[in-house]
Coordinates of N, CA and C in Angstrom, one line a residue:
M9 N 0.8 -1.2 0.0 CA 0.0 0.0 0.0 C 0.9 1.2 0.0
K10 N 0.3 2.4 -0.4 CA 1.1 3.6 -0.5 C 1.5 4.1 0.8
N11 N 2.5 4.9 0.9 CA 2.9 5.6 2.1 C 2.0 6.7 2.4
S12 N 1.7 6.9 3.6 CA 0.7 7.9 4.0 C 1.4 9.3 4.0
K13 N 0.5 10.3 3.6 CA 1.0 11.7 3.7 C 0.8 12.1 5.1
Q14 N 1.7 13.0 5.6 CA 1.6 13.5 6.9 C 0.6 14.6 7.0
P15 N 0.0 14.9 8.1 CA -0.9 16.0 8.2 C -0.2 17.3 7.9
A16 N -1.0 18.3 7.5 CA -0.4 19.6 7.0 C 0.2 20.3 8.2
V17 N -0.3 20.1 9.4 CA 0.3 20.8 10.6 C 0.7 19.7 11.6
P18 N 1.7 20.0 12.4 CA 2.1 19.0 13.4 C 1.0 18.7 14.4
L19 N 0.8 17.4 14.7 CA -0.3 17.0 15.6 C 0.2 17.1 17.0
P20 N -0.7 17.4 17.9 CA -0.4 17.3 19.4 C -0.1 15.9 19.7
E21 N 0.6 15.7 20.8 CA 1.0 14.4 21.3 C -0.2 13.5 21.5
K22 N -1.3 14.0 22.1 CA -2.5 13.3 22.4 C -3.7 13.8 21.5
P23 N -4.6 12.9 21.2 CA -5.7 13.3 20.4 C -6.7 14.0 21.3
A24 N -7.6 14.8 20.7 CA -8.7 15.4 21.5 C -9.8 14.4 21.9
F25 N -9.9 13.3 21.1 CA -10.9 12.3 21.4 C -10.5 11.0 20.8
I26 N -10.9 9.9 21.5 CA -10.7 8.6 21.0 C -12.0 7.8 21.1
C27 N -12.3 7.2 20.0 CA -13.6 6.4 19.9 C -13.3 5.0 19.4
L28 N -13.8 4.0 20.0 CA -13.6 2.6 19.5 C -14.8 2.1 18.7
H29 N -14.4 1.4 17.6 CA -15.5 0.8 16.7 C -15.0 -0.6 16.5
K30 N -16.0 -1.5 16.8 CA -15.7 -3.0 16.5 C -16.2 -3.2 15.0
V31 N -15.3 -3.8 14.2 CA -15.6 -4.1 12.8 C -16.6 -5.3 12.8
G32 N -17.8 -5.0 12.3 CA -18.9 -5.9 12.3 C -19.0 -6.5 10.8
F33 N -19.9 -7.5 10.7 CA -20.1 -8.1 9.4 C -20.6 -7.1 8.4
A34 N -21.5 -6.2 8.8 CA -22.0 -5.2 7.9 C -21.0 -4.3 7.3
H35 N -19.8 -4.2 8.0 CA -18.7 -3.3 7.5 C -17.9 -4.0 6.4
C36 N -18.0 -5.3 6.3 CA -17.0 -6.0 5.5 C -17.6 -6.5 4.1
D37 N -16.6 -6.8 3.2 CA -16.9 -7.4 2.0 C -16.9 -8.9 2.2
P38 N -17.2 -9.8 1.2 CA -17.2 -11.2 1.4 C -15.9 -11.8 2.0
A39 N -14.8 -11.1 1.8 CA -13.5 -11.7 2.3 C -13.3 -11.3 3.7
G40 N -14.2 -10.6 4.4 CA -14.1 -10.2 5.8 C -13.2 -9.0 6.0
I41 N -12.9 -8.2 4.9 CA -12.1 -7.0 5.0 C -13.1 -5.8 4.9
V42 N -12.8 -4.7 5.7 CA -13.7 -3.6 5.7 C -13.7 -3.0 4.3
F43 N -15.0 -2.8 3.8 CA -15.3 -2.2 2.6 C -15.1 -0.7 2.8
Y44 N -14.2 0.0 2.1 CA -13.7 1.3 2.4 C -14.8 2.3 2.7
P45 N -15.9 2.3 2.0 CA -16.9 3.4 2.4 C -17.4 3.3 3.8
R46 N -17.3 2.1 4.4 CA -17.8 1.9 5.8 C -16.9 2.7 6.8
Y47 N -15.6 2.9 6.4 CA -14.8 3.8 7.2 C -15.4 5.2 7.4
F48 N -16.0 5.7 6.3 CA -16.5 7.0 6.4 C -17.7 7.1 7.4
E49 N -18.5 6.0 7.4 CA -19.6 5.9 8.4 C -19.0 5.8 9.8
M50 N -17.9 5.1 10.0 CA -17.3 5.1 11.4 C -16.7 6.4 11.7
V51 N -16.1 7.1 10.8 CA -15.6 8.5 11.0 C -16.7 9.4 11.4
N52 N -17.8 9.4 10.7 CA -19.0 10.2 11.0 C -19.5 9.9 12.4
A53 N -19.5 8.6 12.8 CA -20.0 8.2 14.1 C -19.0 8.7 15.2
T54 N -17.7 8.8 14.9 CA -16.7 9.3 15.8 C -16.9 10.8 16.0
V55 N -17.1 11.5 14.9 CA -17.3 13.0 15.0 C -18.6 13.2 15.8
E56 N -19.6 12.5 15.5 CA -20.9 12.7 16.2 C -20.8 12.4 17.7
E57 N -20.1 11.3 18.0 CA -19.9 11.0 19.4 C -19.0 12.1 20.1
W58 N -18.0 12.6 19.5 CA -17.2 13.7 20.0 C -18.0 14.9 20.3
F59 N -18.9 15.3 19.4 CA -19.7 16.5 19.6 C -20.6 16.3 20.8
E60 N -21.2 15.1 20.9 CA -22.1 14.8 22.0 C -21.4 14.6 23.4
A61 N -20.4 13.7 23.4 CA -19.8 13.4 24.7 C -18.8 14.4 25.2
R62 N -18.1 15.1 24.3 CA -17.1 16.0 24.8 C -17.5 17.5 24.7
L63 N -18.2 17.8 23.6 CA -18.6 19.2 23.4 C -20.0 19.5 24.0
G64 N -20.8 18.5 24.3 CA -22.1 18.7 24.8 C -23.1 19.2 23.8
F65 N -22.8 19.0 22.5 CA -23.7 19.4 21.4 C -24.0 18.2 20.5
G66 N -24.9 17.3 20.9 CA -25.3 16.2 20.1 C -25.9 16.6 18.8
F67 N -25.8 15.8 17.8 CA -26.3 16.1 16.5 C -27.8 16.3 16.5
A68 N -28.5 15.6 17.4 CA -30.0 15.7 17.6 C -30.3 17.2 18.0
R69 N -29.5 17.7 18.9 CA -29.7 19.1 19.3 C -29.4 20.1 18.2
I70 N -28.2 19.8 17.5 CA -27.8 20.7 16.4 C -28.8 20.7 15.3
H71 N -29.2 19.6 14.9 CA -30.2 19.5 13.8 C -31.6 19.9 14.2
G72 N -31.9 19.7 15.5 CA -33.3 20.0 16.0 C -33.4 21.4 16.4
A73 N -33.2 21.6 17.7 CA -33.4 22.9 18.3 C -32.6 24.1 17.7
M74 N -31.4 23.8 17.3 CA -30.5 24.8 16.8 C -30.8 25.0 15.3
E75 N -31.5 24.1 14.6 CA -31.8 24.2 13.2 C -30.5 24.5 12.4
A76 N -29.5 23.6 12.7 CA -28.2 23.8 12.1 C -27.7 22.4 11.7
A77 N -26.5 22.4 11.1 CA -25.8 21.1 10.8 C -24.3 21.4 10.7
V78 N -23.6 20.3 10.7 CA -22.1 20.4 10.6 C -21.7 19.3 9.6
P79 N -21.9 19.7 8.3 CA -21.5 18.7 7.2 C -20.0 18.8 7.0
T80 N -19.6 17.7 6.4 CA -18.2 17.6 5.9 C -18.0 18.3 4.6
A81 N -17.2 19.3 4.5 CA -17.0 20.1 3.2 C -15.9 19.5 2.4
S82 N -14.9 18.9 3.0 CA -13.8 18.3 2.2 C -13.2 17.2 3.1
I83 N -12.6 16.2 2.4 CA -12.0 15.1 3.0 C -10.9 14.5 2.1
N84 N -9.8 14.2 2.8 CA -8.7 13.6 2.1 C -8.2 12.4 2.9
V85 N -8.2 11.2 2.3 CA -7.9 10.0 3.0 C -6.7 9.2 2.4
D86 N -5.9 8.7 3.3 CA -4.8 7.7 2.9 C -5.1 6.4 3.6
F87 N -5.2 5.3 2.8 CA -5.5 4.0 3.3 C -4.1 3.3 3.4
M88 N -3.8 2.7 4.5 CA -2.5 2.0 4.6 C -2.6 0.5 4.6
Q89 N -3.5 0.0 5.4 CA -3.7 -1.5 5.4 C -5.1 -1.8 5.8
P90 N -5.5 -3.0 5.5 CA -6.9 -3.4 5.7 C -7.2 -3.7 7.1
S91 N -8.5 -3.6 7.5 CA -9.0 -4.0 8.8 C -9.9 -5.2 8.5
R92 N -10.0 -6.1 9.5 CA -10.8 -7.3 9.4 C -11.9 -7.5 10.4
L93 N -12.9 -8.3 10.0 CA -14.0 -8.6 10.8 C -13.6 -9.0 12.2
G94 N -14.2 -8.4 13.2 CA -14.0 -8.7 14.6 C -12.9 -7.8 15.3
E95 N -12.2 -7.1 14.5 CA -11.1 -6.2 15.1 C -11.8 -5.0 15.8
V96 N -11.2 -4.5 16.8 CA -11.6 -3.2 17.4 C -10.6 -2.1 16.9
L97 N -11.2 -1.1 16.3 CA -10.4 0.0 15.7 C -10.5 1.2 16.7
H98 N -9.3 1.8 16.8 CA -9.2 3.0 17.7 C -9.2 4.2 16.7
F99 N -10.2 5.1 16.8 CA -10.2 6.3 16.0 C -9.7 7.5 16.9
H100 N -8.6 8.1 16.5 CA -8.0 9.2 17.2 C -8.3 10.5 16.4
L101 N -9.0 11.4 17.1 CA -9.4 12.6 16.5 C -8.6 13.8 17.0
Y102 N -8.0 14.5 16.1 CA -7.2 15.7 16.5 C -7.8 16.9 15.8
V103 N -7.9 18.0 16.6 CA -8.4 19.3 16.0 C -7.1 20.0 15.5
T104 N -7.1 20.4 14.2 CA -5.9 21.0 13.7 C -6.1 22.5 13.3
R105 N -7.4 22.9 13.3 CA -7.7 24.3 13.0 C -9.2 24.6 13.3
L106 N -9.4 25.8 14.0 CA -10.7 26.3 14.2 C -10.9 27.6 13.6
G107 N -11.8 27.7 12.6 CA -12.0 29.0 11.9 C -13.3 29.6 12.3
R108 N -13.7 30.7 11.6 CA -14.9 31.4 11.9 C -16.2 30.5 11.9
S109 N -16.2 29.6 10.8 CA -17.4 28.8 10.6 C -17.0 27.4 10.2
S110 N -15.7 27.0 10.4 CA -15.3 25.7 10.0 C -14.2 25.2 11.0
L111 N -14.0 23.9 10.8 CA -13.1 23.2 11.7 C -12.4 22.1 10.9
D112 N -11.0 22.1 11.1 CA -10.3 21.0 10.4 C -9.9 19.9 11.5
V113 N -10.1 18.7 11.1 CA -9.7 17.6 12.0 C -8.8 16.6 11.2
H114 N -8.0 16.0 12.0 CA -7.2 14.9 11.5 C -7.6 13.6 12.2
I115 N -8.0 12.6 11.5 CA -8.5 11.4 12.2 C -7.6 10.2 11.7
R116 N -7.1 9.5 12.7 CA -6.2 8.4 12.4 C -6.8 7.2 13.1
A117 N -7.0 6.1 12.3 CA -7.6 4.9 12.9 C -6.6 3.7 12.8
G118 N -6.6 3.0 13.9 CA -5.7 1.8 13.9 C -6.3 0.7 14.8
G119 N -5.6 -0.4 14.8 CA -6.0 -1.5 15.5 C -4.8 -2.2 16.2
G120 N -4.9 -3.4 16.5 CA -3.8 -4.1 17.2 C -4.1 -4.3 18.7
D121 N -3.1 -4.8 19.4 CA -3.3 -5.1 20.8 C -3.0 -4.0 21.7
A122 N -2.5 -2.9 21.2 CA -2.2 -1.7 22.1 C -3.4 -1.1 22.7
A123 N -3.2 -0.5 23.8 CA -4.3 0.2 24.5 C -4.9 1.3 23.5
A124 N -6.2 1.6 23.7 CA -6.8 2.6 22.8 C -6.1 3.9 22.8
D125 N -5.6 4.3 24.0 CA -4.9 5.7 24.0 C -3.4 5.6 23.7
A126 N -2.9 4.5 23.3 CA -1.5 4.4 22.9 C -1.4 5.0 21.5
P127 N -0.2 5.6 21.3 CA 0.0 6.2 19.9 C -0.1 5.2 18.8
L128 N -0.7 5.5 17.7 CA -0.8 4.6 16.6 C 0.5 4.7 15.8
T129 N 1.0 3.5 15.4 CA 2.3 3.4 14.7 C 2.0 3.0 13.3
A130 N 3.1 3.0 12.5 CA 2.9 2.7 11.1 C 2.4 1.2 10.9
A131 N 2.8 0.4 11.9 CA 2.3 -1.0 11.9 C 0.8 -1.2 12.2
T132 N 0.3 -0.2 13.0 CA -1.1 -0.4 13.5 C -2.1 0.5 12.8
T133 N -1.6 1.6 12.1 CA -2.5 2.5 11.5 C -3.1 1.9 10.2
R134 N -4.4 2.0 10.1 CA -5.2 1.5 9.0 C -5.4 2.6 7.9
F135 N -5.8 3.8 8.4 CA -6.0 4.9 7.5 C -5.8 6.2 8.3
Q136 N -5.6 7.3 7.6 CA -5.7 8.6 8.3 C -6.4 9.6 7.3
M137 N -7.0 10.6 7.8 CA -7.7 11.5 7.0 C -7.6 12.9 7.5
N138 N -7.7 13.9 6.7 CA -7.9 15.3 7.0 C -9.3 15.7 6.5
A139 N -10.1 16.3 7.3 CA -11.4 16.7 6.9 C -11.7 18.1 7.4
T140 N -12.5 18.8 6.7 CA -13.0 20.1 7.1 C -14.5 20.0 7.3
L141 N -15.0 20.4 8.5 CA -16.4 20.4 8.9 C -16.8 21.9 8.9
V142 N -18.0 22.1 8.4 CA -18.5 23.5 8.3 C -19.8 23.6 9.1
F143 N -20.0 24.7 9.8 CA -21.2 25.0 10.5 C -22.2 25.7 9.6
T144 N -23.4 25.2 9.5 CA -24.4 25.8 8.6 C -25.7 26.0 9.4
K145 N -26.5 26.9 9.0 CA -27.8 27.2 9.7 C -28.9 27.2 8.7
K146 N -30.1 26.7 9.1 CA -31.3 26.7 8.3 C -31.6 28.2 7.9
G147 N -31.8 28.4 6.6 CA -32.1 29.7 6.1 C -30.9 30.5 5.7
V148 N -29.7 30.1 5.9 CA -28.5 30.8 5.6 C -27.8 30.1 4.4
T149 N -27.5 30.8 3.4 CA -26.8 30.2 2.3 C -25.3 30.2 2.6
G150 N -24.7 29.0 2.5 CA -23.3 28.9 2.8 C -23.1 28.6 4.3
S151 N -21.9 28.9 4.8 CA -21.6 28.6 6.2 C -22.1 29.8 7.1
A152 N -22.1 29.5 8.4 CA -22.5 30.5 9.4 C -21.4 30.4 10.5
P153 N -21.2 31.5 11.2 CA -20.3 31.5 12.3 C -20.7 30.4 13.4
W154 N -19.7 29.8 14.1 CA -20.0 29.0 15.2 C -20.8 29.8 16.2
P155 N -21.8 29.3 16.8 CA -22.5 29.9 17.9 C -21.5 30.1 19.1
D156 N -21.6 31.1 19.9 CA -20.6 31.4 20.9 C -20.4 30.2 21.9
D157 N -21.5 29.6 22.3 CA -21.4 28.5 23.3 C -20.7 27.2 22.6
L158 N -21.0 27.0 21.4 CA -20.3 25.8 20.7 C -18.9 26.2 20.4
R159 N -18.6 27.4 20.0 CA -17.2 27.8 19.8 C -16.4 27.7 21.1
A160 N -17.0 28.1 22.2 CA -16.3 28.0 23.5 C -16.0 26.5 23.8
A161 N -16.9 25.6 23.6 CA -16.7 24.2 23.8 C -15.5 23.7 22.9
L162 N -15.5 24.1 21.7 CA -14.4 23.7 20.7 C -13.1 24.2 21.2
E163 N -13.1 25.5 21.7 CA -11.8 26.0 22.1 C -11.3 25.3 23.4
R164 N -12.2 24.9 24.3 CA -11.8 24.2 25.5 C -11.2 22.8 25.1
E165 N -11.8 22.2 24.1 CA -11.2 20.9 23.6 C -9.8 21.1 23.0
I166 N -9.7 22.1 22.3 CA -8.3 22.4 21.7 C -7.3 22.6 22.8
T167 N -7.7 23.4 23.8 CA -6.8 23.7 24.9 C -6.4 22.4 25.6
K168 N -7.4 21.6 25.9 CA -7.1 20.3 26.6 C -6.2 19.4 25.7
Q169 N -6.4 19.4 24.4 CA -5.6 18.6 23.5 C -4.2 19.1 23.5
D170 N -4.0 20.4 23.4 CA -2.7 21.0 23.3 C -1.9 20.9 24.6
Q171 N -2.7 20.8 25.7 CA -2.0 20.6 27.0 C -1.9 19.1 27.4
H172 N -2.2 18.2 26.4 CA -2.2 16.8 26.6 C -3.0 16.3 27.8
D173 N -4.2 17.0 28.0 CA -5.1 16.7 29.1 C -6.3 16.1 28.5
T174 N -6.2 14.9 27.9 CA -7.4 14.3 27.2 C -8.1 13.3 28.1

């Protein structure tokens, strides 16, 4: 498989969030290997869980009461090695940039016997991606600024990540 590209900015030592996903039968092709589009579903579940568990802004609240959304505007992925049925994958999410209405994240997923919070190595990393998420509001064409309370939650997470206090 091809060598992975490094993230555009240096990553903090620790991720802002770690989410575990067990590879199920529905994720796999007939050979028992993850069918690559299923990784995008797992990434979305990781982002959704991070918003709810760490930021306090579940997607039900964002899409409901806030009449907003946080769609992915761009994504770039490097696949390194396959994942197999029954494996538990560790999704490490790093915040790399917070803008007026967008957020860049780097997500690295890996497996193996290491603890979930152990750094992922070349031998254990399955894929990594850079993605841009954009805040949008109902009735607004294009992006909208992060609401103050959500922006404050994002800034707290970035500070914790940068201080290695995850």
